[in-house]
Amino acid sequence: MKFTLTKDVIQQAMQKLRPVLNAKGTIPILAGIKVEAMADCIMLTASNASESIIHRILPNGETTTIDNEGAAVLTKEAFEVTSKLSGEITFELVEKNLQVTQGKKTSLSFTTMAPEEFPKIGANPTSAPIVLTGQKFSELISRTVFAVAKTETRPVLTGVNLQVGESLQAISTDSHRLAKVTIPLEEKLDEVSITIPGKMLDHALKAFDLSKGILLSIDTSQIAMANGNTIYYSRLLEGNYPDTQRLIPTTFDGELTLDAKEFTESLQLLSTLSSEGVIKLEVDGLFVKLDSKNETAKGHRELSFIEYTGEAGFTVSFSSGFLLEALKRIDSDAIKLNFCGAQRPFTVEGINEKTKQVQLILPVRTY
């Protein structure tokens, strides 16, 4: 096996693979990267047993050339160290050692592991693949993955539930908030409901080239997500995802429309004055009053609303952090809060927003 890469190609490849290389595992060979030099590409495979990434590097005669075919499992350090070199870097397998050279003055040597010992990575799709544009994939994931649970108390809630059928729905909740995005499909697909680990989706969102399309292929126990020359594989989370549809209200007692920028800036200001990030909102006359406090300080701000229908003097308390994260996912100059009472969940939506989404927040019962 012998091939030559430039520093930029190595760094780009490591950026793709690093999310699973950073994970600590109990299988020694998974600490390495499987490298296969073939006539038409160099294939790099990394895995932590739960997530796997395959990245192809295509020869072009300039930044990438392939002289001899072969395969080996290289240590992570072999790529981390060589990425600090410059110019053209040659990798050559001599017996069971990897020789790395750069020009005539730099020579490095690394031990390798047998490629046949590396676990086989692949999927056997059980349903038709789903093809999305990079933009649609970003809308689907970025507006839901932030709301997954951060603890393993209920493992299934650490993932995003994907429901396929007449449309494609992504749902996430940590029991205190909920995010849901619906994307129409050109044709109805077989109904499938799976839950994908949030960390994997976050990794994919950061690594994928969103100017290119995304292909989702679902297996009985895993999902494959292909983008350009990169494929992410992930195990699915086990367990039944809760029925969240009953949590989303369809009728409301009050609707409050506000300027999105002014409201966001007010929440950011007052959240710093609350020890637990709790803010109280009260609709009073022509204004909305926002209040927060801690042991040593308190804050108050009044905003003019655009429109309000509902009970005068309505009051609700909520986590400013949860609401601010929801507002980041809404692309609109004006937002509307829909209430069903001070103790029931309320929803946040953008005015005339193109993406069909629901951002739901549970109120805080004490202030």
GROMACS .gro file of C-alpha atoms in nm:
model
  367
    1MET     CA    1   0.000   0.000   0.000
    2LYS     CA    2   0.134   0.338  -0.100
    3PHE     CA    3  -0.037   0.673  -0.149
    4THR     CA    4   0.035   1.044  -0.120
    5LEU     CA    5  -0.185   1.312   0.039
    6THR     CA    6  -0.148   1.681   0.111
    7LYS     CA    7  -0.187   1.831   0.457
    8ASP     CA    8  -0.527   1.986   0.373
    9VAL     CA    9  -0.670   1.651   0.260
   10ILE     CA   10  -0.553   1.484   0.583
   11GLN     CA   11  -0.699   1.757   0.801
   12GLN     CA   12  -1.033   1.746   0.620
   13ALA     CA   13  -1.049   1.368   0.661
   14MET     CA   14  -0.965   1.388   1.031
   15GLN     CA   15  -1.235   1.647   1.083
   16LYS     CA   16  -1.487   1.397   0.946
   17LEU     CA   17  -1.358   1.103   1.154
   18ARG     CA   18  -1.269   1.275   1.481
   19PRO     CA   19  -1.618   1.254   1.644
   20VAL     CA   20  -1.589   0.876   1.683
   21LEU     CA   21  -1.211   0.869   1.737
   22ASN     CA   22  -1.245   1.080   2.050
   23ALA     CA   23  -1.468   0.824   2.215
   24LYS     CA   24  -1.303   0.583   2.458
   25GLY     CA   25  -1.374   0.217   2.384
   26THR     CA   26  -1.288  -0.125   2.517
   27ILE     CA   27  -1.197  -0.274   2.177
   28PRO     CA   28  -0.831  -0.190   2.103
   29ILE     CA   29  -0.855  -0.198   1.724
   30LEU     CA   30  -1.130   0.065   1.728
   31ALA     CA   31  -0.872   0.314   1.853
   32GLY     CA   32  -0.735   0.309   1.498
   33ILE     CA   33  -0.846   0.400   1.146
   34LYS     CA   34  -0.891   0.135   0.881
   35VAL     CA   35  -0.728   0.251   0.557
   36GLU     CA   36  -0.797   0.081   0.225
   37ALA     CA   37  -0.611   0.205  -0.083
   38MET     CA   38  -0.797   0.097  -0.396
   39ALA     CA   39  -0.770   0.183  -0.763
   40ASP     CA   40  -1.045   0.445  -0.748
   41CYS     CA   41  -1.025   0.579  -0.390
   42ILE     CA   42  -0.871   0.571  -0.044
   43MET     CA   43  -1.135   0.458   0.205
   44LEU     CA   44  -1.101   0.555   0.570
   45THR     CA   45  -1.319   0.387   0.834
   46ALA     CA   46  -1.348   0.477   1.202
   47SER     CA   47  -1.586   0.342   1.464
   48ASN     CA   48  -1.661   0.344   1.837
   49ALA     CA   49  -1.896   0.042   1.813
   50SER     CA   50  -2.207   0.264   1.832
   51GLU     CA   51  -2.120   0.511   1.557
   52SER     CA   52  -1.913   0.450   1.245
   53ILE     CA   53  -1.788   0.681   0.973
   54ILE     CA   54  -1.662   0.591   0.626
   55HIS     CA   55  -1.492   0.866   0.427
   56ARG     CA   56  -1.361   0.830   0.073
   57ILE     CA   57  -1.073   1.031  -0.071
   58LEU     CA   58  -1.070   1.035  -0.451
   59PRO     CA   59  -0.740   1.054  -0.645
   60ASN     CA   60  -0.697   1.362  -0.858
   61GLY     CA   61  -0.326   1.358  -0.950
   62GLU     CA   62  -0.259   1.671  -0.743
   63THR     CA   63  -0.361   1.652  -0.375
   64THR     CA   64  -0.418   1.274  -0.380
   65THR     CA   65  -0.235   0.997  -0.567
   66ILE     CA   66  -0.249   0.618  -0.526
   67ASP     CA   67   0.058   0.414  -0.622
   68ASN     CA   68  -0.014   0.071  -0.471
   69GLU     CA   69  -0.331  -0.089  -0.337
   70GLY     CA   70  -0.352  -0.241   0.010
   71ALA     CA   71  -0.508  -0.212   0.353
   72ALA     CA   72  -0.408  -0.165   0.717
   73VAL     CA   73  -0.542  -0.025   1.042
   74LEU     CA   74  -0.338   0.282   1.134
   75THR     CA   75  -0.317   0.445   1.472
   76LYS     CA   76  -0.493   0.774   1.524
   77GLU     CA   77  -0.151   0.930   1.594
   78ALA     CA   78  -0.033   0.843   1.243
   79PHE     CA   79  -0.280   1.095   1.101
   80GLU     CA   80  -0.270   1.345   1.387
   81VAL     CA   81   0.110   1.378   1.367
   82THR     CA   82   0.131   1.381   0.986
   83SER     CA   83  -0.136   1.653   0.968
   84LYS     CA   84   0.125   1.883   1.121
   85LEU     CA   85   0.355   1.834   0.822
   86SER     CA   86   0.332   2.039   0.503
   87GLY     CA   87   0.343   1.973   0.132
   88GLU     CA   88   0.301   1.623  -0.009
   89ILE     CA   89   0.304   1.342   0.249
   90THR     CA   90   0.363   0.983   0.139
   91PHE     CA   91   0.223   0.682   0.327
   92GLU     CA   92   0.377   0.344   0.251
   93LEU     CA   93   0.315   0.009   0.417
   94VAL     CA   94   0.644  -0.181   0.452
   95GLU     CA   95   0.575  -0.527   0.592
   96LYS     CA   96   0.363  -0.439   0.900
   97ASN     CA   97   0.492  -0.086   0.960
   98LEU     CA   98   0.369   0.238   0.810
   99GLN     CA   99   0.645   0.463   0.676
  100VAL     CA  100   0.550   0.829   0.641
  101THR     CA  101   0.781   1.061   0.451
  102GLN     CA  102   0.772   1.426   0.361
  103GLY     CA  103   1.047   1.532   0.125
  104LYS     CA  104   1.391   1.395   0.199
  105LYS     CA  105   1.431   1.526   0.553
  106THR     CA  106   1.128   1.386   0.738
  107SER     CA  107   1.062   1.016   0.800
  108LEU     CA  108   0.819   0.870   1.054
  109SER     CA  109   0.730   0.510   1.135
  110PHE     CA  110   0.414   0.371   1.297
  111THR     CA  111   0.297   0.021   1.384
  112THR     CA  112  -0.023  -0.105   1.223
  113MET     CA  113  -0.295  -0.359   1.297
  114ALA     CA  114  -0.450  -0.625   1.076
  115PRO     CA  115  -0.739  -0.483   0.865
  116GLU     CA  116  -0.934  -0.812   0.873
  117GLU     CA  117  -0.976  -0.769   1.251
  118PHE     CA  118  -1.163  -0.441   1.207
  119PRO     CA  119  -1.543  -0.488   1.240
  120LYS     CA  120  -1.739  -0.488   0.916
  121ILE     CA  121  -1.943  -0.171   0.867
  122GLY     CA  122  -2.257  -0.166   0.654
  123ALA     CA  123  -2.635  -0.167   0.647
  124ASN     CA  124  -2.920  -0.371   0.499
  125PRO     CA  125  -3.200  -0.121   0.433
  126THR     CA  126  -3.550  -0.239   0.517
  127SER     CA  127  -3.732   0.053   0.352
  128ALA     CA  128  -3.693   0.294   0.064
  129PRO     CA  129  -3.418   0.554   0.112
  130ILE     CA  130  -3.509   0.913   0.197
  131VAL     CA  131  -3.337   1.185  -0.006
  132LEU     CA  132  -3.315   1.537   0.139
  133THR     CA  133  -3.137   1.853   0.036
  134GLY     CA  134  -2.868   1.974   0.273
  135GLN     CA  135  -3.091   2.266   0.369
  136LYS     CA  136  -3.388   2.043   0.454
  137PHE     CA  137  -3.166   1.811   0.658
  138SER     CA  138  -3.029   2.110   0.848
  139GLU     CA  139  -3.379   2.242   0.920
  140LEU     CA  140  -3.494   1.901   1.037
  141ILE     CA  141  -3.204   1.834   1.274
  142SER     CA  142  -3.082   2.175   1.395
  143ARG     CA  143  -3.433   2.273   1.506
  144THR     CA  144  -3.488   1.956   1.710
  145VAL     CA  145  -3.160   1.802   1.830
  146PHE     CA  146  -3.098   2.079   2.086
  147ALA     CA  147  -3.402   1.967   2.288
  148VAL     CA  148  -3.295   1.605   2.350
  149ALA     CA  149  -3.232   1.496   2.709
  150LYS     CA  150  -2.875   1.549   2.832
  151THR     CA  151  -2.888   1.268   3.090
  152GLU     CA  152  -2.939   0.892   3.054
  153THR     CA  153  -3.229   0.874   3.300
  154ARG     CA  154  -3.454   0.784   3.006
  155PRO     CA  155  -3.214   0.681   2.728
  156VAL     CA  156  -3.472   0.703   2.450
  157LEU     CA  157  -3.512   1.077   2.519
  158THR     CA  158  -3.145   1.138   2.435
  159GLY     CA  159  -3.238   1.088   2.070
  160VAL     CA  160  -3.450   1.249   1.801
  161ASN     CA  161  -3.756   1.048   1.700
  162LEU     CA  162  -3.793   1.029   1.322
  163GLN     CA  163  -4.136   0.939   1.183
  164VAL     CA  164  -4.168   0.854   0.814
  165GLY     CA  165  -4.492   0.826   0.618
  166GLU     CA  166  -4.683   1.091   0.427
  167SER     CA  167  -4.432   1.340   0.565
  168LEU     CA  168  -4.103   1.335   0.754
  169GLN     CA  169  -4.128   1.441   1.119
  170ALA     CA  170  -3.847   1.492   1.368
  171ILE     CA  171  -3.944   1.517   1.737
  172SER     CA  172  -3.734   1.568   2.049
  173THR     CA  173  -3.813   1.630   2.414
  174ASP     CA  174  -3.637   1.623   2.750
  175SER     CA  175  -3.971   1.632   2.940
  176HIS     CA  176  -3.941   2.009   2.996
  177ARG     CA  177  -3.962   2.124   2.635
  178LEU     CA  178  -4.041   1.979   2.295
  179ALA     CA  179  -3.934   2.052   1.939
  180LYS     CA  180  -4.106   1.918   1.628
  181VAL     CA  181  -4.034   1.982   1.261
  182THR     CA  182  -4.239   1.847   0.970
  183ILE     CA  183  -4.108   1.829   0.614
  184PRO     CA  184  -4.334   1.723   0.324
  185LEU     CA  185  -4.226   1.430   0.104
  186GLU     CA  186  -4.282   1.408  -0.270
  187GLU     CA  187  -4.441   1.067  -0.229
  188LYS     CA  188  -4.569   0.862   0.063
  189LEU     CA  189  -4.320   0.613   0.208
  190ASP     CA  190  -4.365   0.308   0.427
  191GLU     CA  191  -4.444   0.415   0.782
  192VAL     CA  192  -4.139   0.390   1.006
  193SER     CA  193  -4.064   0.530   1.352
  194ILE     CA  194  -3.704   0.527   1.477
  195THR     CA  195  -3.504   0.715   1.739
  196ILE     CA  196  -3.155   0.835   1.644
  197PRO     CA  197  -2.897   0.936   1.910
  198GLY     CA  198  -2.879   1.313   1.933
  199LYS     CA  199  -2.498   1.314   1.957
  200MET     CA  200  -2.468   1.132   1.624
  201LEU     CA  201  -2.701   1.379   1.452
  202ASP     CA  202  -2.506   1.670   1.597
  203HIS     CA  203  -2.182   1.517   1.465
  204ALA     CA  204  -2.333   1.465   1.120
  205LEU     CA  205  -2.475   1.816   1.104
  206LYS     CA  206  -2.132   1.967   1.175
  207ALA     CA  207  -1.939   1.741   0.938
  208PHE     CA  208  -2.172   1.723   0.637
  209ASP     CA  209  -2.139   1.948   0.334
  210LEU     CA  210  -2.488   2.098   0.334
  211SER     CA  211  -2.451   2.220  -0.024
  212LYS     CA  212  -2.492   1.854  -0.121
  213GLY     CA  213  -2.784   1.618  -0.070
  214ILE     CA  214  -2.831   1.373   0.219
  215LEU     CA  215  -2.952   1.015   0.175
  216LEU     CA  216  -3.103   0.836   0.476
  217SER     CA  217  -3.115   0.457   0.470
  218ILE     CA  218  -3.290   0.281   0.760
  219ASP     CA  219  -3.209  -0.070   0.883
  220THR     CA  220  -3.379  -0.266   1.161
  221SER     CA  221  -3.119  -0.157   1.416
  222GLN     CA  222  -2.923   0.126   1.255
  223ILE     CA  223  -2.935   0.419   1.015
  224ALA     CA  224  -2.691   0.520   0.743
  225MET     CA  225  -2.662   0.884   0.638
  226ALA     CA  226  -2.467   0.953   0.318
  227ASN     CA  227  -2.339   1.293   0.212
  228GLY     CA  228  -2.089   1.335  -0.071
  229ASN     CA  229  -1.796   1.105   0.005
  230THR     CA  230  -1.893   1.050   0.370
  231ILE     CA  231  -2.128   0.795   0.527
  232TYR     CA  232  -2.231   0.800   0.894
  233TYR     CA  233  -2.369   0.484   1.054
  234SER     CA  234  -2.539   0.484   1.391
  235ARG     CA  235  -2.720   0.235   1.609
  236LEU     CA  236  -3.080   0.325   1.683
  237LEU     CA  237  -3.199   0.378   2.039
  238GLU     CA  238  -3.417   0.102   2.179
  239GLY     CA  239  -3.749   0.156   2.350
  240ASN     CA  240  -4.080   0.317   2.260
  241TYR     CA  241  -4.068   0.693   2.215
  242PRO     CA  242  -4.346   0.866   2.415
  243ASP     CA  243  -4.661   0.980   2.237
  244THR     CA  244  -4.587   1.351   2.220
  245GLN     CA  245  -4.879   1.448   1.999
  246ARG     CA  246  -5.113   1.466   2.299
  247LEU     CA  247  -4.878   1.718   2.463
  248ILE     CA  248  -4.911   1.971   2.181
  249PRO     CA  249  -5.219   2.192   2.229
  250THR     CA  250  -5.443   2.266   1.929
  251THR     CA  251  -5.655   2.542   2.083
  252PHE     CA  252  -5.538   2.839   2.288
  253ASP     CA  253  -5.680   3.082   2.544
  254GLY     CA  254  -5.434   3.360   2.461
  255GLU     CA  255  -5.199   3.459   2.178
  256LEU     CA  256  -4.921   3.715   2.221
  257THR     CA  257  -4.726   3.855   1.925
  258LEU     CA  258  -4.394   4.033   1.990
  259ASP     CA  259  -4.095   4.172   1.803
  260ALA     CA  260  -3.851   3.880   1.797
  261LYS     CA  261  -3.530   4.080   1.835
  262GLU     CA  262  -3.655   4.301   2.120
  263PHE     CA  263  -3.802   4.003   2.308
  264THR     CA  264  -3.483   3.797   2.269
  265GLU     CA  265  -3.260   4.081   2.389
  266SER     CA  266  -3.485   4.132   2.693
  267LEU     CA  267  -3.468   3.764   2.785
  268GLN     CA  268  -3.090   3.764   2.749
  269LEU     CA  269  -3.062   4.065   2.980
  270LEU     CA  270  -3.296   3.941   3.252
  271SER     CA  271  -3.172   3.582   3.247
  272THR     CA  272  -2.841   3.701   3.394
  273LEU     CA  273  -3.031   3.831   3.699
  274SER     CA  274  -3.204   3.502   3.777
  275SER     CA  275  -3.021   3.237   3.976
  276GLU     CA  276  -3.221   2.962   3.802
  277GLY     CA  277  -3.292   3.143   3.476
  278VAL     CA  278  -3.662   3.183   3.555
  279ILE     CA  279  -3.847   3.484   3.415
  280LYS     CA  280  -4.204   3.593   3.485
  281LEU     CA  281  -4.411   3.736   3.200
  282GLU     CA  282  -4.725   3.941   3.260
  283VAL     CA  283  -4.952   4.101   3.002
  284ASP     CA  284  -5.073   4.433   3.144
  285GLY     CA  285  -5.266   4.683   2.935
  286LEU     CA  286  -5.059   4.772   2.628
  287PHE     CA  287  -4.735   4.628   2.762
  288VAL     CA  288  -4.569   4.300   2.847
  289LYS     CA  289  -4.382   4.303   3.178
  290LEU     CA  290  -4.081   4.079   3.226
  291ASP     CA  291  -3.930   4.025   3.571
  292SER     CA  292  -3.642   3.822   3.713
  293LYS     CA  293  -3.454   3.816   4.043
  294ASN     CA  294  -3.192   3.642   4.248
  295GLU     CA  295  -3.064   3.680   4.605
  296THR     CA  296  -2.877   4.004   4.534
  297ALA     CA  297  -3.048   4.164   4.234
  298LYS     CA  298  -3.367   4.192   4.036
  299GLY     CA  299  -3.462   4.316   3.691
  300HIS     CA  300  -3.770   4.454   3.516
  301ARG     CA  301  -3.842   4.544   3.156
  302GLU     CA  302  -4.156   4.647   2.971
  303LEU     CA  303  -4.220   4.576   2.604
  304SER     CA  304  -4.492   4.689   2.367
  305PHE     CA  305  -4.662   4.396   2.203
  306ILE     CA  306  -4.778   4.381   1.843
  307GLU     CA  307  -5.101   4.200   1.922
  308TYR     CA  308  -5.263   4.019   2.214
  309THR     CA  309  -5.585   3.824   2.243
  310GLY     CA  310  -5.662   3.674   2.581
  311GLU     CA  311  -5.723   3.747   2.946
  312ALA     CA  312  -5.594   4.078   3.084
  313GLY     CA  313  -5.333   4.037   3.356
  314PHE     CA  314  -5.226   3.692   3.232
  315THR     CA  315  -4.904   3.574   3.402
  316VAL     CA  316  -4.670   3.284   3.331
  317SER     CA  317  -4.320   3.189   3.449
  318PHE     CA  318  -4.071   2.992   3.237
  319SER     CA  319  -3.707   2.897   3.186
  320SER     CA  320  -3.541   3.175   2.989
  321GLY     CA  321  -3.273   2.931   2.870
  322PHE     CA  322  -3.528   2.696   2.713
  323LEU     CA  323  -3.717   2.979   2.547
  324LEU     CA  324  -3.399   3.144   2.414
  325GLU     CA  325  -3.286   2.815   2.259
  326ALA     CA  326  -3.625   2.778   2.092
  327LEU     CA  327  -3.613   3.134   1.960
  328LYS     CA  328  -3.276   3.066   1.794
  329ARG     CA  329  -3.450   2.809   1.573
  330ILE     CA  330  -3.720   3.050   1.454
  331ASP     CA  331  -3.642   3.259   1.148
  332SER     CA  332  -3.890   3.545   1.173
  333ASP     CA  333  -3.898   3.914   1.265
  334ALA     CA  334  -4.203   3.856   1.484
  335ILE     CA  335  -4.288   3.563   1.710
  336LYS     CA  336  -4.613   3.447   1.866
  337LEU     CA  337  -4.656   3.282   2.207
  338ASN     CA  338  -4.969   3.066   2.231
  339PHE     CA  339  -5.101   3.004   2.584
  340CYS     CA  340  -5.347   2.756   2.736
  341GLY     CA  341  -5.319   2.881   3.092
  342ALA     CA  342  -5.039   2.964   3.334
  343GLN     CA  343  -4.970   2.600   3.426
  344ARG     CA  344  -4.997   2.436   3.085
  345PRO     CA  345  -4.733   2.416   2.808
  346PHE     CA  346  -4.718   2.704   2.563
  347THR     CA  347  -4.590   2.708   2.207
  348VAL     CA  348  -4.365   2.950   2.022
  349GLU     CA  349  -4.388   3.010   1.649
  350GLY     CA  350  -4.262   3.252   1.388
  351ILE     CA  351  -4.500   3.471   1.190
  352ASN     CA  352  -4.513   3.360   0.824
  353GLU     CA  353  -4.224   3.118   0.877
  354LYS     CA  354  -4.161   2.872   0.591
  355THR     CA  355  -4.056   2.577   0.806
  356LYS     CA  356  -4.343   2.393   0.974
  357GLN     CA  357  -4.229   2.355   1.331
  358VAL     CA  358  -4.352   2.348   1.690
  359GLN     CA  359  -4.143   2.473   1.982
  360LEU     CA  360  -4.314   2.393   2.312
  361ILE     CA  361  -4.209   2.504   2.661
  362LEU     CA  362  -4.340   2.382   2.996
  363PRO     CA  363  -4.398   2.669   3.242
  364VAL     CA  364  -4.223   2.682   3.577
  365ARG     CA  365  -4.474   2.632   3.858
  366THR     CA  366  -4.295   2.843   4.117
  367TYR     CA  367  -4.135   3.183   4.090
   0.00000   0.00000   0.00000
